[in-house]
Amino acid sequence: MINITRSMLEFKEAVRHTWNCYFSGSDDPISPETQEAFSSIERALLRVLVLAPHGVGDLADSYRLRVLPSILVSPTYIPGEMPIRFGLRDANKNVVWDEETLIKIDDSTRFHFFDFFDWYQYGHVDLPFVRVRCIPQTGDEANESTPALIEQRYCQFMLVTS
């Protein structure tokens, strides 16, 4: 595994800066055209800044479409506890975020990366959270696809390569 925390934080800053400077102030930041254009830029930034230097640039094509299991998120401070919010799907298939709770962590605590997250994505963003999916422990397949939010300051990022 390769520690890619530095390049992931550079990617986050590039995304944040690009959206806040060039997209959030547009006449219609919610429009499909604006969203599609920005999504293409996000994937290009992930490809160039994080993944291509390790020969896995094509993984960027899945960014924000599905979990990226080759990017693992683990706690920065081990052992101890870490604040996290779990998401549950409601009857309309929307994710409802639970209250923040503390979970016990150790050096085996890992999550699959999905994206950087802000509560309101159409205005000025800071992307303070990392949206992840829980990796099931042996015999705990019920939590396989549970989404969660972790404050970015509690995260480090590792790239799994073959």
Coordinates of C-alpha atoms in Angstrom, one line a residue:
M1 CA 0.0 0.0 0.0
I2 CA 1.1 3.5 -0.8
N3 CA 0.4 6.5 1.4
I4 CA -1.3 9.0 -0.9
T5 CA -2.6 11.4 1.8
R6 CA -0.6 14.4 0.6
S7 CA -1.7 14.0 -3.0
M8 CA -5.4 13.4 -1.9
L9 CA -5.3 16.6 0.1
E10 CA -3.8 18.5 -2.9
F11 CA -6.7 17.0 -5.0
K12 CA -9.2 18.1 -2.4
E13 CA -7.8 21.7 -2.4
A14 CA -7.7 21.8 -6.3
V15 CA -11.4 20.7 -6.4
R16 CA -12.5 23.1 -3.7
H17 CA -10.6 26.1 -5.3
T18 CA -11.9 25.3 -8.8
W19 CA -15.5 25.1 -7.7
N20 CA -15.4 28.1 -5.5
C21 CA -13.6 30.4 -8.0
Y22 CA -15.1 29.3 -11.3
F23 CA -18.3 27.4 -10.8
S24 CA -20.2 28.4 -7.6
G25 CA -20.7 31.9 -8.8
S26 CA -22.1 30.9 -12.2
D27 CA -25.6 31.8 -13.3
D28 CA -26.8 28.3 -12.7
P29 CA -24.4 26.1 -10.7
I30 CA -27.2 23.4 -10.3
S31 CA -27.6 23.0 -14.1
P32 CA -26.8 19.6 -15.6
E33 CA -24.3 21.3 -18.0
T34 CA -22.4 22.9 -15.1
Q35 CA -22.5 19.7 -13.0
E36 CA -21.3 17.6 -15.9
A37 CA -18.5 20.0 -16.7
F38 CA -17.3 20.1 -13.1
S39 CA -17.5 16.3 -12.8
S40 CA -15.2 16.0 -15.7
I41 CA -12.7 18.4 -14.1
E42 CA -12.9 16.5 -10.8
R43 CA -12.1 13.2 -12.5
A44 CA -9.2 14.8 -14.4
L45 CA -7.7 16.3 -11.3
L46 CA -8.0 12.9 -9.4
R47 CA -6.4 11.1 -12.4
V48 CA -3.4 13.6 -12.8
L49 CA -2.7 14.5 -9.1
V50 CA -3.3 11.2 -7.4
L51 CA -3.7 8.1 -9.6
A52 CA -1.7 8.4 -12.8
P53 CA 1.6 8.7 -11.0
H54 CA 1.0 5.2 -9.7
G55 CA -0.2 3.8 -13.0
V56 CA -3.9 3.5 -12.1
G57 CA -5.3 6.7 -13.7
D58 CA -8.3 4.9 -15.1
L59 CA -9.7 4.5 -11.6
A60 CA -10.7 8.2 -11.7
D61 CA -13.5 7.3 -14.2
S62 CA -15.5 6.0 -11.2
Y63 CA -15.2 9.0 -8.9
R64 CA -18.5 10.0 -7.4
L65 CA -20.2 7.2 -9.4
R66 CA -19.3 4.3 -7.1
V67 CA -16.9 3.5 -4.2
L68 CA -13.2 3.4 -5.1
P69 CA -12.0 0.3 -3.2
S70 CA -8.4 0.8 -4.3
I71 CA -8.3 3.9 -2.1
L72 CA -8.5 3.0 1.6
V73 CA -9.2 5.5 4.3
S74 CA -7.8 4.9 7.7
P75 CA -7.7 6.9 11.0
T76 CA -4.8 9.3 11.5
Y77 CA -4.7 8.7 15.3
I78 CA -4.5 5.1 16.5
P79 CA -5.6 3.7 18.9
G80 CA -8.5 5.4 20.4
E81 CA -11.9 6.7 19.2
M82 CA -13.0 8.6 16.1
P83 CA -16.1 10.6 15.4
I84 CA -18.2 9.3 12.5
R85 CA -21.7 9.7 11.1
F86 CA -23.4 6.7 9.5
G87 CA -25.9 7.0 6.7
L88 CA -29.1 5.0 6.4
R89 CA -31.4 4.9 3.3
D90 CA -35.0 6.1 3.9
A91 CA -38.1 4.8 2.0
N92 CA -37.3 7.1 -0.9
K93 CA -33.7 5.7 -1.2
N94 CA -32.2 9.0 0.1
V95 CA -29.4 8.8 2.6
V96 CA -30.3 10.2 6.1
W97 CA -27.2 11.0 8.2
D98 CA -27.3 9.9 11.8
E99 CA -25.9 11.9 14.7
E100 CA -22.2 11.9 15.1
T101 CA -21.0 9.0 17.2
L102 CA -17.6 7.8 18.5
I103 CA -16.3 4.5 17.3
K104 CA -13.3 2.5 18.7
I105 CA -10.5 2.3 16.2
D106 CA -7.2 0.4 15.9
D107 CA -4.7 -0.2 13.2
S108 CA -7.1 -2.5 11.3
T109 CA -9.8 0.2 10.9
R110 CA -10.3 0.8 7.2
F111 CA -13.0 2.3 4.9
H112 CA -13.4 2.5 1.1
F113 CA -13.2 6.0 -0.3
F114 CA -16.1 7.5 -2.1
D115 CA -15.6 11.2 -2.3
F116 CA -15.0 14.5 -0.5
F117 CA -18.2 15.9 0.9
D118 CA -19.9 19.2 1.8
W119 CA -23.4 19.6 3.1
Y120 CA -24.4 22.1 0.4
Q121 CA -22.5 21.4 -2.8
Y122 CA -23.8 24.2 -5.0
G123 CA -22.5 27.2 -3.0
H124 CA -19.1 27.9 -1.5
V125 CA -17.6 24.6 -0.4
D126 CA -14.9 23.6 2.1
L127 CA -15.3 19.8 1.7
P128 CA -14.7 19.1 5.4
F129 CA -15.8 15.4 5.2
V130 CA -14.7 12.2 3.5
R131 CA -17.6 10.1 2.4
V132 CA -16.7 6.4 2.8
R133 CA -18.2 2.9 2.8
C134 CA -17.7 0.6 5.6
I135 CA -15.6 -2.5 4.9
P136 CA -17.2 -5.5 6.6
Q137 CA -15.3 -7.5 9.2
T138 CA -15.5 -11.2 8.9
G139 CA -19.0 -12.3 9.5
D140 CA -20.3 -8.7 9.4
E141 CA -21.6 -8.5 5.8
A142 CA -24.6 -6.5 6.9
N143 CA -22.4 -3.4 7.1
E144 CA -20.8 -3.9 3.7
S145 CA -22.3 -0.9 2.0
T146 CA -23.0 1.4 4.9
P147 CA -22.1 4.9 4.0
A148 CA -20.3 7.1 6.5
L149 CA -18.9 10.6 6.9
I150 CA -15.6 11.2 8.6
E151 CA -14.0 14.6 9.2
Q152 CA -11.1 14.9 6.8
R153 CA -8.7 15.7 9.7
Y154 CA -9.1 12.2 11.0
C155 CA -8.3 10.5 7.7
Q156 CA -5.2 9.3 5.9
F157 CA -5.4 7.7 2.5
M158 CA -3.7 4.6 1.1
L159 CA -3.6 3.3 -2.4
V160 CA -3.8 -0.5 -2.9
T161 CA -1.9 -1.6 -6.0
S162 CA -1.6 -5.1 -7.4

